Amino acid sequence: AVISPDRSLLAFVGLLGEIKLYNISDSSLTTLRNSKEEYFSASDAAISFSPDSKSIAVGLKNGRIELIDIETGDIATLDRDHKNRVSSITYGKGNFEIYAGYETGEILLWNLLTKKHQLIVTENDEISNISYLNSSSNIIYSSSNKVVIYDVFSKSKKNLLEHSSSVSGIALSPCNSFLLSASEKGEIKRTHIPTKTTETILWQRFRINSLS
């Protein structure tokens, strides 16, 4: 599940591909978007709340991004020519930017005002997770077994850490100082981002699918 910035809502993909919304304060559960074929391959990594917690971006297997207004249910779409699956997504600065990772290893930066996009990263493997570092020009993403920090302004990237297997989830601390990353083999690492020091804090005998 993905928690909203104001910590009041959880969003997740249901068993039939529907987008569910759970209200933490009153324990109510609503279906924000009904099941459809494009949602069956959606994952928590391909869902992101806007910084103001008023809308949700959902990446679909046909390459489309839907922007859903939580209060009204209105939907706006972002389309590109290539129909590659959106594997991860996150809002960027304010409510006007979205970073979308694709199964083909691309990361696109979308401008929600113009609905235009630009290619900023190309990797050899799927972009499995992506997060935006608030108050900076950096994003953090995972591809295969590595976690990378990328500076959008300088267009420079550095490997932050590596796991022994593919990275299945990443999560930033509220202050953006620490990063938790999980692997398919059940390993969780904690990285202090300013110093880039990493320690293994947990081993499990099963796959960890996501972190929040």
CSV table of C-alpha atoms in Angstrom, one decimal:
chain,number,residue,atom,x,y,z
A,1,ALA,CA,0.0,0.0,0.0
A,2,VAL,CA,1.0,3.6,-0.6
A,3,ILE,CA,0.4,6.2,2.2
A,4,SER,CA,-0.6,9.8,1.4
A,5,PRO,CA,1.7,12.6,2.4
A,6,ASP,CA,-0.8,13.8,5.0
A,7,ARG,CA,-0.9,10.2,6.5
A,8,SER,CA,-4.6,10.0,6.2
A,9,LEU,CA,-5.1,7.6,3.3
A,10,LEU,CA,-3.7,4.3,1.9
A,11,ALA,CA,-4.0,3.4,-1.8
A,12,PHE,CA,-3.4,-0.1,-3.2
A,13,VAL,CA,-4.3,-2.4,-6.1
A,14,GLY,CA,-7.0,-4.9,-5.4
A,15,LEU,CA,-7.0,-8.6,-6.4
A,16,LEU,CA,-9.0,-7.9,-9.5
A,17,GLY,CA,-7.0,-4.8,-10.5
A,18,GLU,CA,-9.2,-2.2,-9.0
A,19,ILE,CA,-7.7,0.8,-7.2
A,20,LYS,CA,-8.8,0.9,-3.5
A,21,LEU,CA,-8.6,3.7,-1.1
A,22,TYR,CA,-8.5,3.2,2.7
A,23,ASN,CA,-9.3,6.0,5.1
A,24,ILE,CA,-7.1,5.6,8.2
A,25,SER,CA,-9.2,7.8,10.5
A,26,ASP,CA,-12.6,6.1,10.0
A,27,SER,CA,-11.5,2.7,8.6
A,28,SER,CA,-13.6,3.1,5.5
A,29,LEU,CA,-12.7,1.4,2.2
A,30,THR,CA,-13.8,2.7,-1.2
A,31,THR,CA,-13.1,1.8,-4.8
A,32,LEU,CA,-11.5,4.8,-6.5
A,33,ARG,CA,-11.3,3.2,-9.9
A,34,ASN,CA,-13.1,0.0,-11.0
A,35,SER,CA,-11.3,-3.0,-12.4
A,36,LYS,CA,-10.1,-2.8,-15.9
A,37,GLU,CA,-7.6,-4.8,-18.0
A,38,GLU,CA,-4.9,-2.1,-17.8
A,39,TYR,CA,-4.8,-2.3,-14.0
A,40,PHE,CA,-4.1,-6.0,-13.7
A,41,SER,CA,-0.4,-5.5,-13.9
A,42,ALA,CA,-0.4,-2.3,-11.8
A,43,SER,CA,1.5,-2.5,-8.6
A,44,ASP,CA,2.0,-0.3,-5.5
A,45,ALA,CA,5.2,1.1,-7.1
A,46,ALA,CA,3.1,2.4,-10.0
A,47,ILE,CA,0.8,4.4,-7.7
A,48,SER,CA,1.7,7.8,-6.2
A,49,PHE,CA,-0.2,10.5,-4.2
A,50,SER,CA,0.3,14.1,-5.1
A,51,PRO,CA,2.1,16.2,-2.5
A,52,ASP,CA,-1.2,17.8,-1.4
A,53,SER,CA,-2.8,14.3,-1.1
A,54,LYS,CA,-5.7,15.3,-3.3
A,55,SER,CA,-5.0,13.2,-6.3
A,56,ILE,CA,-3.4,9.9,-7.3
A,57,ALA,CA,-1.3,9.0,-10.3
A,58,VAL,CA,-1.6,5.4,-11.6
A,59,GLY,CA,0.8,3.9,-14.2
A,60,LEU,CA,-0.8,1.4,-16.6
A,61,LYS,CA,0.5,-1.5,-18.6
A,62,ASN,CA,-0.4,0.2,-21.9
A,63,GLY,CA,1.9,3.1,-21.1
A,64,ARG,CA,-0.8,5.5,-20.1
A,65,ILE,CA,-0.8,7.5,-16.8
A,66,GLU,CA,-4.1,8.3,-15.2
A,67,LEU,CA,-4.4,11.2,-12.7
A,68,ILE,CA,-7.4,10.6,-10.5
A,69,ASP,CA,-9.0,13.4,-8.4
A,70,ILE,CA,-9.8,11.7,-5.0
A,71,GLU,CA,-12.7,14.0,-4.2
A,72,THR,CA,-14.5,14.1,-7.5
A,73,GLY,CA,-13.2,11.0,-9.3
A,74,ASP,CA,-12.4,13.0,-12.4
A,75,ILE,CA,-9.6,11.5,-14.5
A,76,ALA,CA,-7.0,13.2,-16.7
A,77,THR,CA,-4.6,11.1,-18.8
A,78,LEU,CA,-1.0,11.3,-20.0
A,79,ASP,CA,-0.2,9.4,-23.2
A,80,ARG,CA,2.9,8.7,-25.1
A,81,ASP,CA,3.5,7.0,-28.5
A,82,HIS,CA,5.2,3.9,-27.1
A,83,LYS,CA,2.9,1.5,-25.2
A,84,ASN,CA,5.5,0.2,-22.7
A,85,ARG,CA,4.2,-0.7,-19.2
A,86,VAL,CA,4.7,2.0,-16.5
A,87,SER,CA,6.5,0.1,-13.7
A,88,SER,CA,6.9,2.9,-11.2
A,89,ILE,CA,5.8,6.4,-10.6
A,90,THR,CA,6.2,9.4,-8.2
A,91,TYR,CA,5.2,13.0,-8.1
A,92,GLY,CA,8.1,15.5,-8.2
A,93,LYS,CA,8.2,19.2,-7.3
A,94,GLY,CA,4.8,20.5,-6.2
A,95,ASN,CA,1.8,19.0,-7.9
A,96,PHE,CA,3.1,19.8,-11.4
A,97,GLU,CA,5.7,17.1,-12.1
A,98,ILE,CA,5.6,13.3,-12.4
A,99,TYR,CA,8.6,11.0,-12.8
A,100,ALA,CA,7.5,7.7,-14.5
A,101,GLY,CA,9.7,4.6,-14.8
A,102,TYR,CA,9.1,2.0,-17.5
A,103,GLU,CA,9.7,-1.7,-18.1
A,104,THR,CA,12.1,-0.7,-20.8
A,105,GLY,CA,14.5,1.1,-18.4
A,106,GLU,CA,13.4,4.6,-19.2
A,107,ILE,CA,12.5,7.4,-16.8
A,108,LEU,CA,10.4,10.3,-18.2
A,109,LEU,CA,9.8,13.6,-16.5
A,110,TRP,CA,6.2,14.7,-17.2
A,111,ASN,CA,5.0,18.3,-16.9
A,112,LEU,CA,1.4,18.2,-15.8
A,113,LEU,CA,0.7,21.7,-17.0
A,114,THR,CA,1.8,21.1,-20.6
A,115,LYS,CA,1.4,17.3,-20.7
A,116,LYS,CA,4.8,17.1,-22.3
A,117,HIS,CA,7.6,14.8,-21.3
A,118,GLN,CA,11.3,14.5,-21.6
A,119,LEU,CA,13.6,11.4,-21.3
A,120,ILE,CA,16.0,11.8,-18.4
A,121,VAL,CA,17.4,8.3,-17.7
A,122,THR,CA,17.9,5.1,-19.7
A,123,GLU,CA,18.9,1.8,-17.9
A,124,ASN,CA,19.2,-1.7,-19.3
A,125,ASP,CA,16.6,-3.1,-16.9
A,126,GLU,CA,13.1,-2.2,-15.7
A,127,ILE,CA,12.8,0.8,-13.3
A,128,SER,CA,11.2,-1.1,-10.5
A,129,ASN,CA,10.8,1.8,-8.0
A,130,ILE,CA,11.2,5.5,-8.0
A,131,SER,CA,11.1,8.2,-5.3
A,132,TYR,CA,11.6,12.0,-5.3
A,133,LEU,CA,13.8,13.7,-2.7
A,134,ASN,CA,11.9,16.7,-1.4
A,135,SER,CA,13.6,20.1,-1.4
A,136,SER,CA,16.3,18.9,-3.9
A,137,SER,CA,16.7,18.1,-7.6
A,138,ASN,CA,17.3,14.4,-6.9
A,139,ILE,CA,15.4,11.3,-7.6
A,140,ILE,CA,16.2,7.8,-6.3
A,141,TYR,CA,15.3,4.7,-8.3
A,142,SER,CA,16.0,1.0,-8.5
A,143,SER,CA,16.8,-1.1,-11.5
A,144,SER,CA,17.8,-4.7,-11.2
A,145,ASN,CA,19.8,-5.1,-8.0
A,146,LYS,CA,21.0,-1.5,-7.8
A,147,VAL,CA,19.7,1.7,-6.2
A,148,VAL,CA,20.7,4.9,-8.0
A,149,ILE,CA,20.6,8.6,-7.1
A,150,TYR,CA,20.1,11.0,-10.0
A,151,ASP,CA,20.5,14.7,-10.1
A,152,VAL,CA,17.9,16.1,-12.6
A,153,PHE,CA,19.7,19.5,-12.9
A,154,SER,CA,23.3,18.3,-13.4
A,155,LYS,CA,22.1,15.1,-15.2
A,156,SER,CA,24.5,13.0,-13.1
A,157,LYS,CA,23.9,9.7,-11.5
A,158,LYS,CA,25.6,7.6,-8.9
A,159,ASN,CA,25.1,4.1,-7.6
A,160,LEU,CA,23.9,4.4,-4.0
A,161,LEU,CA,24.0,0.7,-3.1
A,162,GLU,CA,23.5,-2.8,-4.4
A,163,HIS,CA,21.6,-5.9,-3.2
A,164,SER,CA,22.4,-9.5,-3.9
A,165,SER,CA,19.2,-9.8,-5.9
A,166,SER,CA,16.7,-7.5,-7.6
A,167,VAL,CA,15.4,-4.6,-5.6
A,168,SER,CA,11.6,-5.0,-4.8
A,169,GLY,CA,10.9,-1.9,-2.8
A,170,ILE,CA,12.4,1.4,-1.6
A,171,ALA,CA,11.1,3.9,1.0
A,172,LEU,CA,12.4,7.3,2.1
A,173,SER,CA,12.3,8.5,5.7
A,174,PRO,CA,10.1,11.7,6.3
A,175,CYS,CA,13.2,13.8,6.6
A,176,ASN,CA,14.7,12.2,3.4
A,177,SER,CA,17.9,11.4,5.3
A,178,PHE,CA,17.5,7.6,5.2
A,179,LEU,CA,16.5,5.1,2.6
A,180,LEU,CA,15.2,1.6,3.2
A,181,SER,CA,15.5,-0.9,0.3
A,182,ALA,CA,14.3,-4.4,0.1
A,183,SER,CA,15.3,-7.3,-2.2
A,184,GLU,CA,13.5,-10.3,-3.7
A,185,LYS,CA,15.6,-12.6,-1.4
A,186,GLY,CA,14.3,-10.9,1.7
A,187,GLU,CA,17.1,-8.5,2.5
A,188,ILE,CA,16.4,-5.0,3.9
A,189,LYS,CA,19.1,-2.4,3.9
A,190,ARG,CA,19.2,1.1,5.5
A,191,THR,CA,21.3,3.8,3.8
A,192,HIS,CA,22.2,7.2,5.2
A,193,ILE,CA,21.9,9.3,2.1
A,194,PRO,CA,24.2,12.2,3.0
A,195,THR,CA,27.1,9.9,3.8
A,196,LYS,CA,26.0,7.0,1.5
A,197,THR,CA,26.7,4.5,4.3
A,198,THR,CA,24.7,1.3,4.2
A,199,GLU,CA,23.9,-1.5,6.7
A,200,THR,CA,21.8,-4.6,6.4
A,201,ILE,CA,19.1,-4.5,9.1
A,202,LEU,CA,17.0,-7.6,8.3
A,203,TRP,CA,17.1,-10.9,6.5
A,204,GLN,CA,14.0,-12.9,5.7
A,205,ARG,CA,13.4,-16.2,4.1
A,206,PHE,CA,10.8,-14.8,1.7
A,207,ARG,CA,10.5,-12.1,-0.9
A,208,ILE,CA,9.6,-8.6,0.3
A,209,ASN,CA,7.3,-7.1,-2.3
A,210,SER,CA,7.2,-3.4,-1.3
A,211,LEU,CA,8.1,-0.8,1.4
A,212,SER,CA,6.1,2.2,2.5
